[in-house]
CSV table of C-alpha atoms and ligand atoms in Angstrom, one decimal:
chain,number,residue,atom,x,y,z
A,234,MET,CA,32.8,-12.8,1.5
A,235,THR,CA,35.4,-10.9,3.6
A,236,SER,CA,35.9,-12.3,6.9
A,237,HIS,CA,38.5,-11.4,9.6
A,238,GLN,CA,37.3,-13.8,12.2
A,239,HIS,CA,38.9,-17.0,13.5
A,240,PRO,CA,37.2,-20.1,12.0
A,241,THR,CA,36.4,-21.6,15.0
A,242,GLU,CA,34.4,-18.6,16.2
A,243,LYS,CA,32.4,-19.1,13.1
A,244,MET,CA,31.9,-22.6,13.8
A,245,MET,CA,30.6,-22.0,17.2
A,246,PHE,CA,28.4,-19.2,15.9
A,247,GLN,CA,26.5,-21.8,13.5
A,248,LEU,CA,26.4,-24.2,16.4
A,249,THR,CA,24.9,-21.9,18.9
A,250,LEU,CA,22.2,-20.9,16.4
A,251,ARG,CA,21.5,-24.5,15.5
A,252,ARG,CA,21.3,-25.5,19.3
A,253,ARG,CA,18.9,-22.7,20.0
A,254,GLY,CA,16.6,-24.2,17.4
A,255,ILE,CA,17.2,-22.6,14.2
A,256,SER,CA,16.7,-25.1,11.3
A,257,ASP,CA,16.1,-23.3,7.9
A,258,GLN,CA,19.1,-24.1,5.9
A,259,ALA,CA,18.9,-20.9,3.9
A,260,VAL,CA,18.7,-18.8,7.2
A,261,LEU,CA,21.8,-20.6,8.6
A,262,ARG,CA,23.6,-20.1,5.4
A,263,THR,CA,22.8,-16.4,5.1
A,264,MET,CA,23.9,-15.9,8.9
A,265,GLU,CA,27.4,-17.7,8.1
A,266,GLU,CA,27.8,-15.6,5.0
A,267,VAL,CA,27.0,-12.0,6.2
A,268,PRO,CA,30.0,-10.6,8.1
A,269,ARG,CA,28.6,-9.4,11.4
A,270,GLU,CA,32.1,-8.1,12.2
A,271,LEU,CA,31.6,-5.2,9.6
A,272,PHE,CA,28.4,-4.0,11.4
A,273,VAL,CA,29.7,-3.6,14.8
A,274,ASP,CA,32.2,-0.8,16.1
A,275,GLU,CA,35.9,-1.5,15.5
A,276,ALA,CA,36.4,-2.0,19.3
A,277,ASP,CA,33.9,-5.1,19.1
A,278,ARG,CA,35.0,-6.8,16.2
A,279,GLU,CA,36.5,-9.4,18.3
A,280,GLY,CA,33.3,-10.4,20.0
A,281,ALA,CA,31.0,-10.1,16.6
A,282,TYR,CA,30.4,-13.8,16.5
A,283,ARG,CA,29.2,-14.1,20.2
A,284,ASP,CA,25.5,-14.4,20.5
A,285,THR,CA,25.0,-11.1,22.1
A,286,ALA,CA,23.5,-7.9,21.3
A,287,LEU,CA,26.1,-5.0,21.1
A,288,PRO,CA,26.0,-1.2,21.2
A,289,ILE,CA,26.3,1.0,18.1
A,290,ALA,CA,26.3,4.7,17.5
A,291,CYS,CA,23.4,6.9,18.9
A,292,GLY,CA,22.9,4.8,21.9
A,293,GLN,CA,21.2,2.1,19.8
A,294,THR,CA,22.1,-1.9,19.7
A,295,ILE,CA,22.7,-4.4,16.9
A,296,SER,CA,20.6,-7.2,17.9
A,297,GLN,CA,21.8,-10.6,19.1
A,298,PRO,CA,22.4,-13.1,16.2
A,299,PHE,CA,19.9,-15.6,17.6
A,300,VAL,CA,17.3,-13.2,17.5
A,301,VAL,CA,18.0,-11.9,14.0
A,302,ALA,CA,18.3,-15.4,12.8
A,303,TYR,CA,14.8,-16.4,14.7
A,304,MET,CA,12.9,-13.4,13.3
A,305,THR,CA,14.2,-14.2,9.7
A,306,GLU,CA,13.1,-17.8,10.0
A,307,GLN,CA,9.7,-16.8,10.9
A,308,LEU,CA,9.4,-14.5,8.0
A,309,GLN,CA,9.5,-17.5,5.5
A,310,LEU,CA,11.2,-15.3,3.0
A,311,GLN,CA,11.2,-16.0,-0.8
A,312,LYS,CA,13.1,-14.3,-3.5
A,313,LYS,CA,9.8,-12.7,-4.8
A,314,HIS,CA,9.1,-10.8,-1.5
A,315,ARG,CA,9.2,-7.0,-0.8
A,316,VAL,CA,10.2,-6.5,2.8
A,317,LEU,CA,9.9,-3.6,5.0
A,318,GLU,CA,12.3,-3.2,8.0
A,319,ILE,CA,11.6,-0.7,10.8
A,320,GLY,CA,14.8,0.3,12.6
A,321,ALA,CA,17.9,-0.3,10.4
A,322,GLY,CA,20.2,0.3,13.1
A,323,SER,CA,23.7,-1.0,12.0
A,324,GLY,CA,22.3,-2.5,8.8
A,325,TYR,CA,23.0,-6.1,9.7
A,326,GLN,CA,19.5,-7.5,9.8
A,327,ALA,CA,18.8,-5.7,6.3
A,328,ALA,CA,21.9,-7.5,5.0
A,329,VAL,CA,20.4,-10.9,6.0
A,330,LEU,CA,17.0,-10.0,4.5
A,331,SER,CA,18.7,-8.8,1.1
A,332,ARG,CA,20.1,-12.4,0.6
A,333,LEU,CA,16.7,-14.1,0.9
A,334,ALA,CA,14.0,-11.7,-0.3
A,335,GLY,CA,13.7,-9.6,-3.5
A,336,GLN,CA,13.5,-5.9,-2.4
A,337,VAL,CA,14.2,-4.6,1.3
A,338,LEU,CA,13.3,-1.3,2.5
A,339,THR,CA,14.6,-0.3,5.8
A,340,ILE,CA,13.8,2.8,7.6
A,341,GLU,CA,15.8,4.5,10.5
A,342,ARG,CA,15.2,7.6,12.6
A,343,TYR,CA,18.7,8.6,13.0
A,344,ARG,CA,20.5,10.0,9.8
A,345,LYS,CA,24.0,9.0,11.2
A,346,LEU,CA,22.9,5.3,11.4
A,347,ALA,CA,21.1,5.6,8.0
A,348,ASP,CA,24.2,6.9,6.4
A,349,THR,CA,26.4,4.3,7.8
A,350,ALA,CA,24.0,1.5,7.1
A,351,ARG,CA,23.7,2.7,3.7
A,352,ALA,CA,27.5,2.8,3.1
A,353,ARG,CA,28.1,-0.8,4.4
A,354,LEU,CA,25.2,-2.4,2.5
A,355,GLU,CA,26.6,-0.7,-0.9
A,356,LYS,CA,30.1,-1.8,-0.1
A,357,LEU,CA,28.9,-5.4,0.5
A,358,GLY,CA,27.1,-5.4,-2.7
A,359,CYS,CA,23.5,-5.5,-1.2
A,360,HIS,CA,21.9,-3.5,-4.0
A,361,ASN,CA,18.5,-4.6,-3.4
A,362,VAL,CA,18.3,-2.7,-0.2
A,363,GLU,CA,17.1,0.9,0.2
A,364,VAL,CA,17.8,2.7,3.4
A,365,MET,CA,15.4,5.5,4.3
A,366,LEU,CA,15.4,8.2,6.8
A,367,ALA,CA,11.9,8.3,8.2
A,368,ASP,CA,9.7,7.5,11.1
A,369,GLY,CA,8.5,3.8,11.3
A,370,LEU,CA,5.8,5.0,13.7
A,371,ASN,CA,4.2,7.5,11.3
A,372,LEU,CA,5.1,5.9,7.7
A,373,PRO,CA,5.2,8.0,4.6
A,374,ALA,CA,2.0,7.6,2.8
A,375,ASN,CA,3.7,6.6,-0.7
A,376,ILE,CA,5.2,3.2,0.5
A,377,GLY,CA,4.1,-0.2,0.4
A,378,PRO,CA,2.3,-2.6,0.7
A,379,PHE,CA,4.9,-5.3,1.6
A,380,ASP,CA,4.7,-8.9,1.7
A,381,ARG,CA,6.8,-9.0,4.8
A,382,ILE,CA,7.4,-6.7,7.6
A,383,ILE,CA,10.1,-6.7,10.4
A,384,VAL,CA,10.2,-4.3,13.2
A,385,THR,CA,13.3,-4.4,15.3
A,386,ALA,CA,12.6,-1.6,17.7
A,387,ALA,CA,10.0,-2.2,20.7
A,388,MET,CA,6.3,-0.9,19.9
A,389,GLU,CA,4.1,-0.6,22.9
A,390,GLN,CA,1.3,-1.2,20.4
A,391,LEU,CA,1.4,-1.8,16.4
A,392,PRO,CA,0.4,1.3,14.7
A,393,GLU,CA,-2.7,0.8,12.3
A,394,ASN,CA,-0.8,2.8,9.6
A,395,LEU,CA,1.9,0.1,9.7
A,396,VAL,CA,-0.2,-3.1,9.7
A,397,ASP,CA,-2.4,-1.6,6.9
A,398,ARG,CA,0.9,-2.0,4.6
A,399,LEU,CA,0.8,-5.8,4.9
A,400,GLU,CA,-0.4,-7.5,1.9
A,401,VAL,CA,-2.8,-10.6,2.0
A,402,GLY,CA,-0.7,-13.5,2.7
A,403,GLY,CA,1.7,-11.3,4.4
A,404,ILE,CA,3.8,-11.7,7.5
A,405,LEU,CA,4.5,-9.1,10.1
A,406,ILE,CA,6.9,-9.6,12.9
A,407,ALA,CA,7.5,-7.2,16.0
A,408,PRO,CA,8.4,-6.9,19.5
A,409,VAL,CA,5.4,-5.5,21.2
A,410,GLY,CA,5.3,-4.4,24.8
A,411,PRO,CA,6.7,-1.8,27.5
A,412,HIS,CA,9.8,0.3,26.2
A,413,GLN,CA,11.5,-0.8,29.5
A,414,GLY,CA,12.1,-4.5,30.1
A,415,VAL,CA,10.7,-7.5,28.2
A,416,GLN,CA,8.6,-7.6,25.1
A,417,THR,CA,6.7,-10.3,23.2
A,418,LEU,CA,7.7,-11.0,19.9
A,419,VAL,CA,4.4,-11.1,17.9
A,420,ARG,CA,3.5,-12.6,14.4
A,421,LEU,CA,0.8,-11.2,12.4
A,422,THR,CA,-0.5,-12.9,9.2
A,423,ARG,CA,-2.9,-11.4,6.9
A,424,THR,CA,-5.5,-13.7,5.2
A,425,GLU,CA,-8.6,-12.7,3.1
A,426,ALA,CA,-10.5,-13.2,6.3
A,427,GLY,CA,-8.5,-10.9,8.5
A,428,ILE,CA,-5.5,-10.7,10.7
A,429,ASN,CA,-4.3,-13.7,12.7
A,430,ARG,CA,-1.9,-12.8,15.9
A,431,LYS,CA,0.5,-15.3,17.4
A,432,GLU,CA,2.8,-14.4,20.4
A,433,LEU,CA,6.1,-16.1,20.0
A,434,VAL,CA,8.9,-15.5,22.6
A,435,GLU,CA,10.2,-13.0,24.8
A,436,VAL,CA,12.6,-10.5,23.6
A,437,ARG,CA,14.2,-6.9,24.8
A,438,PHE,CA,14.7,-4.4,22.1
A,439,VAL,CA,15.6,-0.7,22.3
A,440,PRO,CA,12.3,1.4,22.0
A,441,ALA,CA,10.6,2.7,18.8
A,442,LEU,CA,10.5,6.5,19.2
A,443,PRO,CA,8.3,8.9,17.4
A,444,GLY,CA,9.8,11.3,14.7
A,445,VAL,CA,12.9,11.6,12.9
A,446,ALA,CA,15.9,12.5,15.5
A,447,ARG,CA,16.8,16.0,15.7
A,448,GLU,CA,20.3,15.0,16.7
A,449,LEU,CA,22.6,13.4,13.9
B,754,SAH,N1,18.0,-4.0,12.9
B,754,SAH,C1,19.3,-3.5,13.6
B,754,SAH,C2,18.9,-3.3,15.2
B,754,SAH,C3,17.9,-2.2,15.4
B,754,SAH,S1,18.1,-1.2,16.8
B,754,SAH,C4,20.4,-4.0,13.0
B,754,SAH,O1,20.5,-5.0,12.6
B,754,SAH,O2,21.6,-3.5,13.5
B,754,SAH,C5,16.6,-0.4,16.7
B,754,SAH,C6,16.7,0.7,15.8
B,754,SAH,O3,15.4,1.4,15.5
B,754,SAH,C7,17.6,1.9,16.1
B,754,SAH,O4,18.6,2.0,15.2
B,754,SAH,C8,16.6,2.9,16.3
B,754,SAH,O5,17.1,4.3,16.1
B,754,SAH,C9,15.5,2.7,15.5
B,754,SAH,N2,14.2,3.3,15.5
B,754,SAH,C10,13.6,3.5,16.8
B,754,SAH,N3,12.5,4.0,16.5
B,754,SAH,C11,12.4,4.3,15.3
B,754,SAH,C12,11.4,4.9,14.4
B,754,SAH,N4,10.1,5.5,14.8
B,754,SAH,N5,11.5,4.6,13.1
B,754,SAH,C13,12.5,4.2,12.4
B,754,SAH,N6,13.5,3.8,13.1
B,754,SAH,C14,13.6,3.7,14.7
């Protein structure tokens, strides 16, 4: 894969992820392979391998690498899985998912972000990802069900209309809590008997807002 970064930076990047507790080898390898510098603004390329969130267009953010790796690890992805992401943003998380899953549908409410993410993913050869302009809080009726669902914007509560799209045996992971401040990363698993809910760690995400954005 293309990479413009200094090798030491990439080594530090891996080390930080391991130190913080990421142990799944496939996830670590994928984090190493996906060039994060291509998903940040040009001005931020230098800092692309620091473990921090960064601003992107439309007032949104690309998530912190540790959080991307952690959420991905929690999903326990297999090549046969169909995955839904709410909040495509830069497309970085979708690129990570695409290497570990079968099919990825990622949804974004800003046209500008959706178009940029789609172009980057195509350029990187992530042909199993579809980027859709839609509202993740009010999903189109014709999509799903999915084996895995990952929400990368803060939801005050999980819409029934979203949880309904999770297959039996499926895992959903989402930041749930107030739009301002700290949310809890919640993992739902659907079994034949119903939904199990587990609270994982505290996180900070930009809010999930209703509707497709009016501006670009
Ligand atoms: N996963 C992204 C980061 C997501 S930031 C990455 O890897 O870069 C959260 C994103 O969710 C923002 O781009 C925001 O516009 C989007 N978003 C917020 N509410 C949404 C909604 N209701 N439907 C779809 N996308 C939404």
